[in-house]
Amino acid sequence: MKNEVRICEKELLKVCEAAMLFNIGQNKLRELTSSEECPFVLFLGNRRLIKKAQFLKYLENEYSI
């Protein structure tokens, strides 16, 4: 049996998982993470992962996205 980790327990999220968890569109997340200076994105090959803790800090300081 495969051990599955719940999305809310993960530290790194796929774009689709982050979209579901934070109720933000996938296209908006891709737009936010397209910059090389983005502090909450990690590229693993072609895979774009969102660092959940850093993204939460980012959201706390933003008025709108």
Short mmCIF file of N, CA and C in Angstrom, two decimals:
data_model
loop_
_atom_site.label_atom_id
_atom_site.label_comp_id
_atom_site.label_asym_id
_atom_site.label_seq_id
_atom_site.Cartn_x
_atom_site.Cartn_y
_atom_site.Cartn_z
N MET A 1 0.84 -1.18 0.00
CA MET A 1 0.00 0.00 0.00
C MET A 1 0.88 1.24 0.00
N LYS A 2 0.56 2.17 -0.84
CA LYS A 2 1.34 3.39 -0.98
C LYS A 2 0.95 4.39 0.13
N ASN A 3 1.98 4.92 0.81
CA ASN A 3 1.72 5.93 1.84
C ASN A 3 1.52 7.27 1.18
N GLU A 4 0.35 7.84 1.33
CA GLU A 4 0.06 9.14 0.74
C GLU A 4 0.04 10.19 1.83
N VAL A 5 0.69 11.31 1.56
CA VAL A 5 0.74 12.41 2.50
C VAL A 5 -0.34 13.41 2.10
N ARG A 6 -1.09 13.89 3.07
CA ARG A 6 -2.12 14.88 2.78
C ARG A 6 -1.47 16.18 2.32
N ILE A 7 -2.16 16.91 1.47
CA ILE A 7 -1.62 18.15 0.91
C ILE A 7 -1.25 19.13 2.00
N CYS A 8 -2.08 19.25 3.02
CA CYS A 8 -1.81 20.22 4.08
C CYS A 8 -0.57 19.87 4.90
N GLU A 9 -0.08 18.65 4.81
CA GLU A 9 1.10 18.22 5.56
C GLU A 9 2.39 18.33 4.75
N LYS A 10 2.29 18.59 3.46
CA LYS A 10 3.47 18.66 2.61
C LYS A 10 4.18 20.00 2.77
N GLU A 11 5.49 19.99 2.63
CA GLU A 11 6.29 21.22 2.66
C GLU A 11 6.46 21.80 1.26
N LEU A 12 6.52 20.94 0.26
CA LEU A 12 6.63 21.35 -1.14
C LEU A 12 5.38 20.91 -1.87
N LEU A 13 4.77 21.83 -2.60
CA LEU A 13 3.51 21.54 -3.28
C LEU A 13 3.66 21.71 -4.78
N LYS A 14 3.01 20.84 -5.53
CA LYS A 14 2.90 21.04 -6.97
C LYS A 14 1.97 22.23 -7.19
N VAL A 15 2.03 22.81 -8.37
CA VAL A 15 1.20 23.97 -8.67
C VAL A 15 -0.28 23.63 -8.49
N CYS A 16 -0.70 22.48 -8.96
CA CYS A 16 -2.11 22.10 -8.83
C CYS A 16 -2.52 21.92 -7.37
N GLU A 17 -1.62 21.39 -6.54
CA GLU A 17 -1.91 21.23 -5.12
C GLU A 17 -1.99 22.58 -4.42
N ALA A 18 -1.06 23.48 -4.73
CA ALA A 18 -1.07 24.82 -4.13
C ALA A 18 -2.34 25.57 -4.55
N ALA A 19 -2.76 25.39 -5.79
CA ALA A 19 -3.98 26.05 -6.26
C ALA A 19 -5.19 25.59 -5.46
N MET A 20 -5.27 24.30 -5.18
CA MET A 20 -6.38 23.78 -4.39
C MET A 20 -6.30 24.26 -2.94
N LEU A 21 -5.11 24.21 -2.36
CA LEU A 21 -4.94 24.55 -0.95
C LEU A 21 -5.19 26.03 -0.68
N PHE A 22 -4.71 26.90 -1.55
CA PHE A 22 -4.79 28.34 -1.32
C PHE A 22 -5.91 29.02 -2.12
N ASN A 23 -6.65 28.25 -2.91
CA ASN A 23 -7.74 28.78 -3.72
C ASN A 23 -7.26 29.90 -4.65
N ILE A 24 -6.14 29.65 -5.29
CA ILE A 24 -5.55 30.57 -6.27
C ILE A 24 -5.41 29.78 -7.57
N GLY A 25 -5.67 30.41 -8.68
CA GLY A 25 -5.59 29.73 -9.97
C GLY A 25 -4.18 29.27 -10.32
N GLN A 26 -4.11 28.18 -11.05
CA GLN A 26 -2.82 27.63 -11.46
C GLN A 26 -2.05 28.61 -12.34
N ASN A 27 -2.74 29.31 -13.23
CA ASN A 27 -2.06 30.28 -14.09
C ASN A 27 -1.47 31.41 -13.27
N LYS A 28 -2.18 31.88 -12.26
CA LYS A 28 -1.67 32.95 -11.40
C LYS A 28 -0.44 32.46 -10.63
N LEU A 29 -0.46 31.22 -10.15
CA LEU A 29 0.70 30.67 -9.44
C LEU A 29 1.89 30.55 -10.38
N ARG A 30 1.66 30.13 -11.61
CA ARG A 30 2.77 30.05 -12.57
C ARG A 30 3.33 31.43 -12.86
N GLU A 31 2.45 32.42 -12.95
CA GLU A 31 2.89 33.80 -13.18
C GLU A 31 3.74 34.31 -12.00
N LEU A 32 3.28 34.03 -10.78
CA LEU A 32 4.01 34.48 -9.59
C LEU A 32 5.37 33.80 -9.45
N THR A 33 5.48 32.57 -9.93
CA THR A 33 6.71 31.80 -9.74
C THR A 33 7.62 31.80 -10.97
N SER A 34 7.31 32.61 -11.96
CA SER A 34 8.11 32.60 -13.19
C SER A 34 9.43 33.35 -13.04
N SER A 35 9.55 34.23 -12.06
CA SER A 35 10.77 35.00 -11.86
C SER A 35 11.85 34.16 -11.18
N GLU A 36 13.10 34.36 -11.57
CA GLU A 36 14.21 33.63 -10.94
C GLU A 36 14.42 34.07 -9.50
N GLU A 37 13.98 35.29 -9.15
CA GLU A 37 14.15 35.80 -7.80
C GLU A 37 13.01 35.40 -6.86
N CYS A 38 12.08 34.63 -7.34
CA CYS A 38 10.93 34.22 -6.52
C CYS A 38 11.43 33.39 -5.33
N PRO A 39 11.12 33.82 -4.10
CA PRO A 39 11.66 33.13 -2.92
C PRO A 39 10.93 31.84 -2.56
N PHE A 40 9.78 31.58 -3.16
CA PHE A 40 9.00 30.42 -2.74
C PHE A 40 8.83 29.37 -3.83
N VAL A 41 9.70 29.39 -4.83
CA VAL A 41 9.63 28.37 -5.88
C VAL A 41 10.92 27.56 -5.91
N LEU A 42 10.78 26.28 -6.20
CA LEU A 42 11.92 25.38 -6.36
C LEU A 42 11.67 24.59 -7.64
N PHE A 43 12.61 24.65 -8.56
CA PHE A 43 12.49 23.87 -9.79
C PHE A 43 13.26 22.57 -9.62
N LEU A 44 12.59 21.48 -9.86
CA LEU A 44 13.18 20.16 -9.81
C LEU A 44 13.07 19.60 -11.22
N GLY A 45 14.10 19.85 -12.03
CA GLY A 45 14.01 19.55 -13.46
C GLY A 45 13.00 20.51 -14.06
N ASN A 46 11.96 19.98 -14.69
CA ASN A 46 10.89 20.81 -15.25
C ASN A 46 9.77 21.05 -14.24
N ARG A 47 9.81 20.35 -13.14
CA ARG A 47 8.73 20.44 -12.15
C ARG A 47 8.90 21.70 -11.31
N ARG A 48 7.83 22.46 -11.18
CA ARG A 48 7.80 23.69 -10.39
C ARG A 48 7.12 23.37 -9.06
N LEU A 49 7.86 23.51 -7.97
CA LEU A 49 7.32 23.23 -6.65
C LEU A 49 7.23 24.51 -5.84
N ILE A 50 6.17 24.63 -5.06
CA ILE A 50 5.93 25.80 -4.22
C ILE A 50 6.34 25.45 -2.80
N LYS A 51 7.22 26.27 -2.22
CA LYS A 51 7.62 26.10 -0.82
C LYS A 51 6.51 26.70 0.03
N LYS A 52 5.78 25.84 0.72
CA LYS A 52 4.56 26.27 1.40
C LYS A 52 4.81 27.33 2.46
N ALA A 53 5.79 27.15 3.32
CA ALA A 53 6.05 28.11 4.41
C ALA A 53 6.41 29.48 3.86
N GLN A 54 7.28 29.52 2.85
CA GLN A 54 7.68 30.80 2.26
C GLN A 54 6.51 31.45 1.52
N PHE A 55 5.66 30.64 0.89
CA PHE A 55 4.51 31.19 0.18
C PHE A 55 3.51 31.79 1.16
N LEU A 56 3.32 31.15 2.30
CA LEU A 56 2.43 31.71 3.33
C LEU A 56 2.95 33.06 3.82
N LYS A 57 4.26 33.17 4.03
CA LYS A 57 4.85 34.45 4.44
C LYS A 57 4.64 35.50 3.37
N TYR A 58 4.81 35.12 2.12
CA TYR A 58 4.58 36.04 1.01
C TYR A 58 3.14 36.55 1.01
N LEU A 59 2.19 35.64 1.19
CA LEU A 59 0.78 36.02 1.18
C LEU A 59 0.42 36.95 2.34
N GLU A 60 1.06 36.75 3.49
CA GLU A 60 0.78 37.60 4.65
C GLU A 60 1.14 39.05 4.39
N ASN A 61 2.14 39.29 3.55
CA ASN A 61 2.62 40.65 3.30
C ASN A 61 2.01 41.30 2.06
N GLU A 62 1.16 40.59 1.34
CA GLU A 62 0.59 41.12 0.10
C GLU A 62 -0.84 41.60 0.33
N TYR A 63 -1.16 42.71 -0.31
CA TYR A 63 -2.52 43.23 -0.26
C TYR A 63 -3.39 42.53 -1.31
N SER A 64 -2.83 42.37 -2.50
CA SER A 64 -3.55 41.67 -3.57
C SER A 64 -2.52 41.01 -4.49
N ILE A 65 -2.97 39.99 -5.19
CA ILE A 65 -2.09 39.31 -6.14
C ILE A 65 -2.80 39.18 -7.47
#
